[in-house]
Amino acid sequence: MIVVGGPTSESLASKVAEELGVAAGKIEARRFPDGEKYLRVLCDVQGQNAAIIQSIHHTPDELLFEYLLLADTMKDLGAKKVTAFIPYFAYARQDERFKPGEALSFKTVSKLIESVGTDEIYTIDMHRHRVLKSSEVFGIPSHNLSAMPLLADYVQKLGKLEKPLVIGPDAEAEQWAKLAAERLQTDYDVFQKTRLGDAKVEVRPRRSNATGRDVLIVDDIISTGGTIVEAVKILFGQGAKRIQVACTHPILAPGALEKIREAGVEDVIGTDTVPSPISVVTVAPLIADELRKNRD
Ligand code: R5P
């Protein structure tokens, strides 16, 4: 088996390779003077099961294209099987034609990934609102892993919160709130969210009352931070004691982190599916566990 990190996920791939006790395969990636991408596989992949790790985050078009070049090249060089690990999978939100004529980006991206010979795909806490199973979009075996147990373990180790109430800021976050609460052996609830614009949301509480409680807010993505800030306002309004926030994908638009900290959140924790200043939890064990199951 060979583990190769695409240009944005080299560090994560090294951690996965280390977990597995194998050397990470090397590649070279740069731009030609005219802006085109150059990519070269520097390891021997002939007859191997190859795992490519490449998150598709802030510059998704470029990172997706790098994945396509990498997977296609590896198949061409004789890799027996190519498994894609795309920890953050951009374009999943455009899974429907909300207005006539819109591109179904999710579908197009999945078709591209399959077209270069990807045999199997893994994502982590993929943003799926309407698509409930990856198999509705992918024609190859697909799996969606969750980093929530790892995040909850980190929160536990920090040891700052006492039997926290776990809150998911919207209905979709129930899956993550449930997982984190199970791991922390505590209770959870979700808020209701209405999106009013790209950076504006309205959040309303449901049953729970955070009076006198420590709270852990969990979500898949923090982008502008608007969702978290609105949830924090409600929780402090109810009388919450301390609040920590954990997310799988710290996309963090400019100013997001500052906004969340100014709202009174003690710690904002993220994983390395997207490299960021708060990526303190690595998803390497999650990926390594899957690879161990399918080892040569
Ligand atoms: C949306 O449904 C997601 O789960 C996140 O809540 C959302 O992407 C966060 O975005 P923002 O930080 O911009 O509010």
PDB file of N, CA, C and O in Angstrom, residues 43-102:
ATOM      1  N   CYS A  43       7.043   8.368  -6.754  1.00  0.00           N
ATOM      2  CA  CYS A  43       7.173   7.055  -6.104  1.00  0.00           C
ATOM      3  C   CYS A  43       6.663   5.965  -7.044  1.00  0.00           C
ATOM      4  O   CYS A  43       5.923   6.254  -7.990  1.00  0.00           O
ATOM      5  N   ASP A  44       7.045   4.734  -6.753  1.00  0.00           N
ATOM      6  CA  ASP A  44       6.636   3.618  -7.603  1.00  0.00           C
ATOM      7  C   ASP A  44       5.247   3.126  -7.172  1.00  0.00           C
ATOM      8  O   ASP A  44       5.064   2.695  -6.045  1.00  0.00           O
ATOM      9  N   VAL A  45       4.293   3.235  -8.067  1.00  0.00           N
ATOM     10  CA  VAL A  45       2.922   2.834  -7.701  1.00  0.00           C
ATOM     11  C   VAL A  45       2.467   1.570  -8.438  1.00  0.00           C
ATOM     12  O   VAL A  45       1.372   1.063  -8.199  1.00  0.00           O
ATOM     13  N   GLN A  46       3.326   1.066  -9.319  1.00  0.00           N
ATOM     14  CA  GLN A  46       2.995  -0.119 -10.124  1.00  0.00           C
ATOM     15  C   GLN A  46       2.495  -1.283  -9.251  1.00  0.00           C
ATOM     16  O   GLN A  46       3.169  -1.696  -8.304  1.00  0.00           O
ATOM     17  N   GLY A  47       1.292  -1.726  -9.519  1.00  0.00           N
ATOM     18  CA  GLY A  47       0.728  -2.886  -8.811  1.00  0.00           C
ATOM     19  C   GLY A  47       0.307  -2.615  -7.374  1.00  0.00           C
ATOM     20  O   GLY A  47      -0.052  -3.533  -6.644  1.00  0.00           O
ATOM     21  N   GLN A  48       0.367  -1.364  -6.959  1.00  0.00           N
ATOM     22  CA  GLN A  48       0.084  -1.039  -5.551  1.00  0.00           C
ATOM     23  C   GLN A  48      -1.355  -0.574  -5.345  1.00  0.00           C
ATOM     24  O   GLN A  48      -1.974  -0.022  -6.255  1.00  0.00           O
ATOM     25  N   ASN A  49      -1.830  -0.725  -4.126  1.00  0.00           N
ATOM     26  CA  ASN A  49      -3.064  -0.066  -3.704  1.00  0.00           C
ATOM     27  C   ASN A  49      -2.655   1.340  -3.265  1.00  0.00           C
ATOM     28  O   ASN A  49      -1.874   1.483  -2.334  1.00  0.00           O
ATOM     29  N   ALA A  50      -3.149   2.342  -3.952  1.00  0.00           N
ATOM     30  CA  ALA A  50      -2.722   3.711  -3.638  1.00  0.00           C
ATOM     31  C   ALA A  50      -3.848   4.489  -2.975  1.00  0.00           C
ATOM     32  O   ALA A  50      -4.984   4.497  -3.456  1.00  0.00           O
ATOM     33  N   ALA A  51      -3.516   5.140  -1.855  1.00  0.00           N
ATOM     34  CA  ALA A  51      -4.487   6.030  -1.186  1.00  0.00           C
ATOM     35  C   ALA A  51      -4.030   7.458  -1.444  1.00  0.00           C
ATOM     36  O   ALA A  51      -2.893   7.814  -1.127  1.00  0.00           O
ATOM     37  N   ILE A  52      -4.903   8.238  -2.048  1.00  0.00           N
ATOM     38  CA  ILE A  52      -4.570   9.647  -2.282  1.00  0.00           C
ATOM     39  C   ILE A  52      -5.364  10.485  -1.296  1.00  0.00           C
ATOM     40  O   ILE A  52      -6.590  10.377  -1.219  1.00  0.00           O
ATOM     41  N   ILE A  53      -4.654  11.313  -0.538  1.00  0.00           N
ATOM     42  CA  ILE A  53      -5.345  12.199   0.412  1.00  0.00           C
ATOM     43  C   ILE A  53      -5.237  13.626  -0.121  1.00  0.00           C
ATOM     44  O   ILE A  53      -4.128  14.142  -0.315  1.00  0.00           O
ATOM     45  N   GLN A  54      -6.369  14.213  -0.414  1.00  0.00           N
ATOM     46  CA  GLN A  54      -6.367  15.593  -0.914  1.00  0.00           C
ATOM     47  C   GLN A  54      -7.695  16.245  -0.532  1.00  0.00           C
ATOM     48  O   GLN A  54      -8.752  15.907  -1.065  1.00  0.00           O
ATOM     49  N   SER A  55      -7.613  17.181   0.403  1.00  0.00           N
ATOM     50  CA  SER A  55      -8.813  17.921   0.787  1.00  0.00           C
ATOM     51  C   SER A  55      -9.099  18.931  -0.320  1.00  0.00           C
ATOM     52  O   SER A  55      -8.182  19.396  -0.992  1.00  0.00           O
ATOM     53  N   ILE A  56     -10.365  19.261  -0.482  1.00  0.00           N
ATOM     54  CA  ILE A  56     -10.716  20.219  -1.545  1.00  0.00           C
ATOM     55  C   ILE A  56     -11.387  21.397  -0.854  1.00  0.00           C
ATOM     56  O   ILE A  56     -12.593  21.416  -0.678  1.00  0.00           O
ATOM     57  N   HIS A  57     -10.559  22.325  -0.385  1.00  0.00           N
ATOM     58  CA  HIS A  57     -11.144  23.422   0.415  1.00  0.00           C
ATOM     59  C   HIS A  57     -10.997  24.776  -0.274  1.00  0.00           C
ATOM     60  O   HIS A  57     -11.493  24.924  -1.391  1.00  0.00           O
ATOM     61  N   HIS A  58     -10.248  25.730   0.330  1.00  0.00           N
ATOM     62  CA  HIS A  58     -10.362  27.139  -0.091  1.00  0.00           C
ATOM     63  C   HIS A  58     -10.238  27.446  -1.597  1.00  0.00           C
ATOM     64  O   HIS A  58     -10.844  28.382  -2.082  1.00  0.00           O
ATOM     65  N   THR A  59      -9.396  26.729  -2.296  1.00  0.00           N
ATOM     66  CA  THR A  59      -9.298  26.953  -3.752  1.00  0.00           C
ATOM     67  C   THR A  59      -9.742  25.648  -4.414  1.00  0.00           C
ATOM     68  O   THR A  59      -8.934  24.941  -5.009  1.00  0.00           O
ATOM     69  N   PRO A  60     -11.037  25.337  -4.301  1.00  0.00           N
ATOM     70  CA  PRO A  60     -11.501  23.989  -4.661  1.00  0.00           C
ATOM     71  C   PRO A  60     -11.236  23.596  -6.104  1.00  0.00           C
ATOM     72  O   PRO A  60     -10.942  22.434  -6.382  1.00  0.00           O
ATOM     73  N   ASP A  61     -11.302  24.567  -7.024  1.00  0.00           N
ATOM     74  CA  ASP A  61     -11.125  24.192  -8.434  1.00  0.00           C
ATOM     75  C   ASP A  61      -9.694  23.689  -8.663  1.00  0.00           C
ATOM     76  O   ASP A  61      -9.467  22.668  -9.314  1.00  0.00           O
ATOM     77  N   GLU A  62      -8.743  24.409  -8.063  1.00  0.00           N
ATOM     78  CA  GLU A  62      -7.336  24.025  -8.225  1.00  0.00           C
ATOM     79  C   GLU A  62      -7.050  22.688  -7.535  1.00  0.00           C
ATOM     80  O   GLU A  62      -6.414  21.800  -8.096  1.00  0.00           O
ATOM     81  N   LEU A  63      -7.573  22.552  -6.324  1.00  0.00           N
ATOM     82  CA  LEU A  63      -7.277  21.336  -5.551  1.00  0.00           C
ATOM     83  C   LEU A  63      -7.959  20.113  -6.166  1.00  0.00           C
ATOM     84  O   LEU A  63      -7.404  19.014  -6.165  1.00  0.00           O
ATOM     85  N   LEU A  64      -9.131  20.325  -6.713  1.00  0.00           N
ATOM     86  CA  LEU A  64      -9.821  19.220  -7.395  1.00  0.00           C
ATOM     87  C   LEU A  64      -9.012  18.805  -8.621  1.00  0.00           C
ATOM     88  O   LEU A  64      -8.796  17.622  -8.872  1.00  0.00           O
ATOM     89  N   PHE A  65      -8.549  19.791  -9.371  1.00  0.00           N
ATOM     90  CA  PHE A  65      -7.788  19.475 -10.581  1.00  0.00           C
ATOM     91  C   PHE A  65      -6.506  18.713 -10.224  1.00  0.00           C
ATOM     92  O   PHE A  65      -6.118  17.769 -10.913  1.00  0.00           O
ATOM     93  N   GLU A  66      -5.868  19.134  -9.119  1.00  0.00           N
ATOM     94  CA  GLU A  66      -4.661  18.411  -8.681  1.00  0.00           C
ATOM     95  C   GLU A  66      -5.019  16.954  -8.372  1.00  0.00           C
ATOM     96  O   GLU A  66      -4.272  16.043  -8.721  1.00  0.00           O
ATOM     97  N   TYR A  67      -6.156  16.744  -7.708  1.00  0.00           N
ATOM     98  CA  TYR A  67      -6.565  15.362  -7.417  1.00  0.00           C
ATOM     99  C   TYR A  67      -6.732  14.582  -8.723  1.00  0.00           C
ATOM    100  O   TYR A  67      -6.274  13.451  -8.860  1.00  0.00           O
ATOM    101  N   LEU A  68      -7.395  15.205  -9.687  1.00  0.00           N
ATOM    102  CA  LEU A  68      -7.675  14.504 -10.950  1.00  0.00           C
ATOM    103  C   LEU A  68      -6.375  14.116 -11.647  1.00  0.00           C
ATOM    104  O   LEU A  68      -6.219  12.993 -12.141  1.00  0.00           O
ATOM    105  N   LEU A  69      -5.416  15.049 -11.677  1.00  0.00           N
ATOM    106  CA  LEU A  69      -4.115  14.751 -12.309  1.00  0.00           C
ATOM    107  C   LEU A  69      -3.424  13.591 -11.579  1.00  0.00           C
ATOM    108  O   LEU A  69      -2.888  12.679 -12.205  1.00  0.00           O
ATOM    109  N   LEU A  70      -3.467  13.668 -10.270  1.00  0.00           N
ATOM    110  CA  LEU A  70      -2.776  12.669  -9.453  1.00  0.00           C
ATOM    111  C   LEU A  70      -3.380  11.270  -9.639  1.00  0.00           C
ATOM    112  O   LEU A  70      -2.664  10.301  -9.891  1.00  0.00           O
ATOM    113  N   ALA A  71      -4.683  11.187  -9.544  1.00  0.00           N
ATOM    114  CA  ALA A  71      -5.348   9.880  -9.643  1.00  0.00           C
ATOM    115  C   ALA A  71      -5.166   9.301 -11.049  1.00  0.00           C
ATOM    116  O   ALA A  71      -4.842   8.111 -11.212  1.00  0.00           O
ATOM    117  N   ASP A  72      -5.341  10.132 -12.055  1.00  0.00           N
ATOM    118  CA  ASP A  72      -5.225   9.664 -13.430  1.00  0.00           C
ATOM    119  C   ASP A  72      -3.803   9.162 -13.698  1.00  0.00           C
ATOM    120  O   ASP A  72      -3.593   8.114 -14.318  1.00  0.00           O
ATOM    121  N   THR A  73      -2.833   9.919 -13.198  1.00  0.00           N
ATOM    122  CA  THR A  73      -1.433   9.547 -13.419  1.00  0.00           C
ATOM    123  C   THR A  73      -1.121   8.228 -12.716  1.00  0.00           C
ATOM    124  O   THR A  73      -0.472   7.341 -13.282  1.00  0.00           O
ATOM    125  N   MET A  74      -1.599   8.097 -11.504  1.00  0.00           N
ATOM    126  CA  MET A  74      -1.301   6.863 -10.764  1.00  0.00           C
ATOM    127  C   MET A  74      -1.902   5.645 -11.441  1.00  0.00           C
ATOM    128  O   MET A  74      -1.262   4.597 -11.521  1.00  0.00           O
ATOM    129  N   LYS A  75      -3.111   5.791 -11.934  1.00  0.00           N
ATOM    130  CA  LYS A  75      -3.741   4.666 -12.633  1.00  0.00           C
ATOM    131  C   LYS A  75      -2.926   4.338 -13.893  1.00  0.00           C
ATOM    132  O   LYS A  75      -2.658   3.190 -14.194  1.00  0.00           O
ATOM    133  N   ASP A  76      -2.492   5.395 -14.573  1.00  0.00           N
ATOM    134  CA  ASP A  76      -1.714   5.241 -15.795  1.00  0.00           C
ATOM    135  C   ASP A  76      -0.367   4.567 -15.529  1.00  0.00           C
ATOM    136  O   ASP A  76       0.156   3.834 -16.356  1.00  0.00           O
ATOM    137  N   LEU A  77       0.178   4.827 -14.333  1.00  0.00           N
ATOM    138  CA  LEU A  77       1.472   4.248 -13.960  1.00  0.00           C
ATOM    139  C   LEU A  77       1.309   2.845 -13.388  1.00  0.00           C
ATOM    140  O   LEU A  77       2.261   2.259 -12.892  1.00  0.00           O
ATOM    141  N   GLY A  78       0.088   2.337 -13.389  1.00  0.00           N
ATOM    142  CA  GLY A  78      -0.120   0.927 -13.018  1.00  0.00           C
ATOM    143  C   GLY A  78      -0.622   0.677 -11.624  1.00  0.00           C
ATOM    144  O   GLY A  78      -0.582  -0.468 -11.151  1.00  0.00           O
ATOM    145  N   ALA A  79      -1.102   1.718 -10.900  1.00  0.00           N
ATOM    146  CA  ALA A  79      -1.655   1.450  -9.563  1.00  0.00           C
ATOM    147  C   ALA A  79      -2.815   0.464  -9.695  1.00  0.00           C
ATOM    148  O   ALA A  79      -3.640   0.588 -10.612  1.00  0.00           O
ATOM    149  N   LYS A  80      -2.857  -0.513  -8.780  1.00  0.00           N
ATOM    150  CA  LYS A  80      -3.894  -1.550  -8.859  1.00  0.00           C
ATOM    151  C   LYS A  80      -5.254  -0.956  -8.480  1.00  0.00           C
ATOM    152  O   LYS A  80      -6.267  -1.212  -9.102  1.00  0.00           O
ATOM    153  N   LYS A  81      -5.216  -0.125  -7.438  1.00  0.00           N
ATOM    154  CA  LYS A  81      -6.458   0.466  -6.940  1.00  0.00           C
ATOM    155  C   LYS A  81      -6.147   1.880  -6.442  1.00  0.00           C
ATOM    156  O   LYS A  81      -5.119   2.094  -5.800  1.00  0.00           O
ATOM    157  N   VAL A  82      -7.024   2.801  -6.758  1.00  0.00           N
ATOM    158  CA  VAL A  82      -6.862   4.166  -6.229  1.00  0.00           C
ATOM    159  C   VAL A  82      -8.045   4.473  -5.315  1.00  0.00           C
ATOM    160  O   VAL A  82      -9.206   4.429  -5.729  1.00  0.00           O
ATOM    161  N   THR A  83      -7.721   4.758  -4.057  1.00  0.00           N
ATOM    162  CA  THR A  83      -8.751   5.148  -3.100  1.00  0.00           C
ATOM    163  C   THR A  83      -8.564   6.625  -2.776  1.00  0.00           C
ATOM    164  O   THR A  83      -7.475   7.051  -2.392  1.00  0.00           O
ATOM    165  N   ALA A  84      -9.630   7.389  -2.954  1.00  0.00           N
ATOM    166  CA  ALA A  84      -9.558   8.827  -2.675  1.00  0.00           C
ATOM    167  C   ALA A  84      -9.994   9.086  -1.249  1.00  0.00           C
ATOM    168  O   ALA A  84     -11.045   8.609  -0.823  1.00  0.00           O
ATOM    169  N   PHE A  85      -9.184   9.828  -0.520  1.00  0.00           N
ATOM    170  CA  PHE A  85      -9.609  10.359   0.772  1.00  0.00           C
ATOM    171  C   PHE A  85      -9.728  11.858   0.586  1.00  0.00           C
ATOM    172  O   PHE A  85      -8.729  12.552   0.446  1.00  0.00           O
ATOM    173  N   ILE A  86     -10.949  12.350   0.524  1.00  0.00           N
ATOM    174  CA  ILE A  86     -11.177  13.782   0.327  1.00  0.00           C
ATOM    175  C   ILE A  86     -11.844  14.295   1.603  1.00  0.00           C
ATOM    176  O   ILE A  86     -13.076  14.343   1.694  1.00  0.00           O
ATOM    177  N   PRO A  87     -11.010  14.622   2.601  1.00  0.00           N
ATOM    178  CA  PRO A  87     -11.570  14.935   3.925  1.00  0.00           C
ATOM    179  C   PRO A  87     -12.590  16.068   3.873  1.00  0.00           C
ATOM    180  O   PRO A  87     -13.687  15.941   4.431  1.00  0.00           O
ATOM    181  N   TYR A  88     -12.256  17.166   3.222  1.00  0.00           N
ATOM    182  CA  TYR A  88     -13.254  18.218   3.012  1.00  0.00           C
ATOM    183  C   TYR A  88     -13.628  18.205   1.542  1.00  0.00           C
ATOM    184  O   TYR A  88     -12.781  18.393   0.671  1.00  0.00           O
ATOM    185  N   PHE A  89     -14.893  17.998   1.295  1.00  0.00           N
ATOM    186  CA  PHE A  89     -15.354  17.829  -0.083  1.00  0.00           C
ATOM    187  C   PHE A  89     -16.190  19.056  -0.464  1.00  0.00           C
ATOM    188  O   PHE A  89     -17.355  19.180  -0.090  1.00  0.00           O
ATOM    189  N   ALA A  90     -15.567  19.973  -1.170  1.00  0.00           N
ATOM    190  CA  ALA A  90     -16.286  21.184  -1.593  1.00  0.00           C
ATOM    191  C   ALA A  90     -17.360  20.819  -2.618  1.00  0.00           C
ATOM    192  O   ALA A  90     -17.338  19.717  -3.175  1.00  0.00           O
ATOM    193  N   TYR A  91     -18.251  21.692  -2.841  1.00  0.00           N
ATOM    194  CA  TYR A  91     -19.323  21.563  -3.835  1.00  0.00           C
ATOM    195  C   TYR A  91     -20.467  20.654  -3.408  1.00  0.00           C
ATOM    196  O   TYR A  91     -21.445  20.515  -4.140  1.00  0.00           O
ATOM    197  N   ALA A  92     -20.337  20.049  -2.198  1.00  0.00           N
ATOM    198  CA  ALA A  92     -21.429  19.161  -1.758  1.00  0.00           C
ATOM    199  C   ALA A  92     -22.709  19.950  -1.498  1.00  0.00           C
ATOM    200  O   ALA A  92     -23.806  19.396  -1.534  1.00  0.00           O
ATOM    201  N   ARG A  93     -22.557  21.248  -1.198  1.00  0.00           N
ATOM    202  CA  ARG A  93     -23.755  22.047  -0.890  1.00  0.00           C
ATOM    203  C   ARG A  93     -24.627  22.292  -2.118  1.00  0.00           C
ATOM    204  O   ARG A  93     -25.815  22.482  -2.035  1.00  0.00           O
ATOM    205  N   GLN A  94     -23.995  22.276  -3.304  1.00  0.00           N
ATOM    206  CA  GLN A  94     -24.784  22.505  -4.530  1.00  0.00           C
ATOM    207  C   GLN A  94     -25.233  21.142  -5.059  1.00  0.00           C
ATOM    208  O   GLN A  94     -24.750  20.658  -6.080  1.00  0.00           O
ATOM    209  N   ASP A  95     -26.133  20.529  -4.306  1.00  0.00           N
ATOM    210  CA  ASP A  95     -26.593  19.181  -4.642  1.00  0.00           C
ATOM    211  C   ASP A  95     -27.952  19.226  -5.316  1.00  0.00           C
ATOM    212  O   ASP A  95     -28.573  18.204  -5.557  1.00  0.00           O
ATOM    213  N   GLU A  96     -28.433  20.421  -5.564  1.00  0.00           N
ATOM    214  CA  GLU A  96     -29.775  20.574  -6.109  1.00  0.00           C
ATOM    215  C   GLU A  96     -29.799  21.829  -6.974  1.00  0.00           C
ATOM    216  O   GLU A  96     -28.992  22.727  -6.783  1.00  0.00           O
ATOM    217  N   ARG A  97     -30.737  21.868  -7.909  1.00  0.00           N
ATOM    218  CA  ARG A  97     -30.922  23.065  -8.727  1.00  0.00           C
ATOM    219  C   ARG A  97     -31.903  23.962  -7.973  1.00  0.00           C
ATOM    220  O   ARG A  97     -33.114  23.778  -8.066  1.00  0.00           O
ATOM    221  N   PHE A  98     -31.353  24.884  -7.154  1.00  0.00           N
ATOM    222  CA  PHE A  98     -32.219  25.751  -6.343  1.00  0.00           C
ATOM    223  C   PHE A  98     -32.914  26.778  -7.226  1.00  0.00           C
ATOM    224  O   PHE A  98     -34.020  27.202  -6.964  1.00  0.00           O
ATOM    225  N   LYS A  99     -32.217  27.234  -8.289  1.00  0.00           N
ATOM    226  CA  LYS A  99     -32.817  28.144  -9.268  1.00  0.00           C
ATOM    227  C   LYS A  99     -32.664  27.490 -10.632  1.00  0.00           C
ATOM    228  O   LYS A  99     -31.650  26.796 -10.865  1.00  0.00           O
ATOM    229  N   PRO A 100     -33.612  27.725 -11.546  1.00  0.00           N
ATOM    230  CA  PRO A 100     -33.508  27.082 -12.854  1.00  0.00           C
ATOM    231  C   PRO A 100     -32.165  27.373 -13.511  1.00  0.00           C
ATOM    232  O   PRO A 100     -31.659  28.494 -13.423  1.00  0.00           O
ATOM    233  N   GLY A 101     -31.590  26.348 -14.101  1.00  0.00           N
ATOM    234  CA  GLY A 101     -30.355  26.533 -14.879  1.00  0.00           C
ATOM    235  C   GLY A 101     -29.084  26.415 -14.074  1.00  0.00           C
ATOM    236  O   GLY A 101     -27.986  26.474 -14.639  1.00  0.00           O
ATOM    237  N   GLU A 102     -29.197  26.253 -12.773  1.00  0.00           N
ATOM    238  CA  GLU A 102     -27.964  26.160 -11.968  1.00  0.00           C
ATOM    239  C   GLU A 102     -27.223  24.857 -12.242  1.00  0.00           C
ATOM    240  O   GLU A 102     -27.841  23.828 -12.528  1.00  0.00           O
TER     241      GLU A 102
END
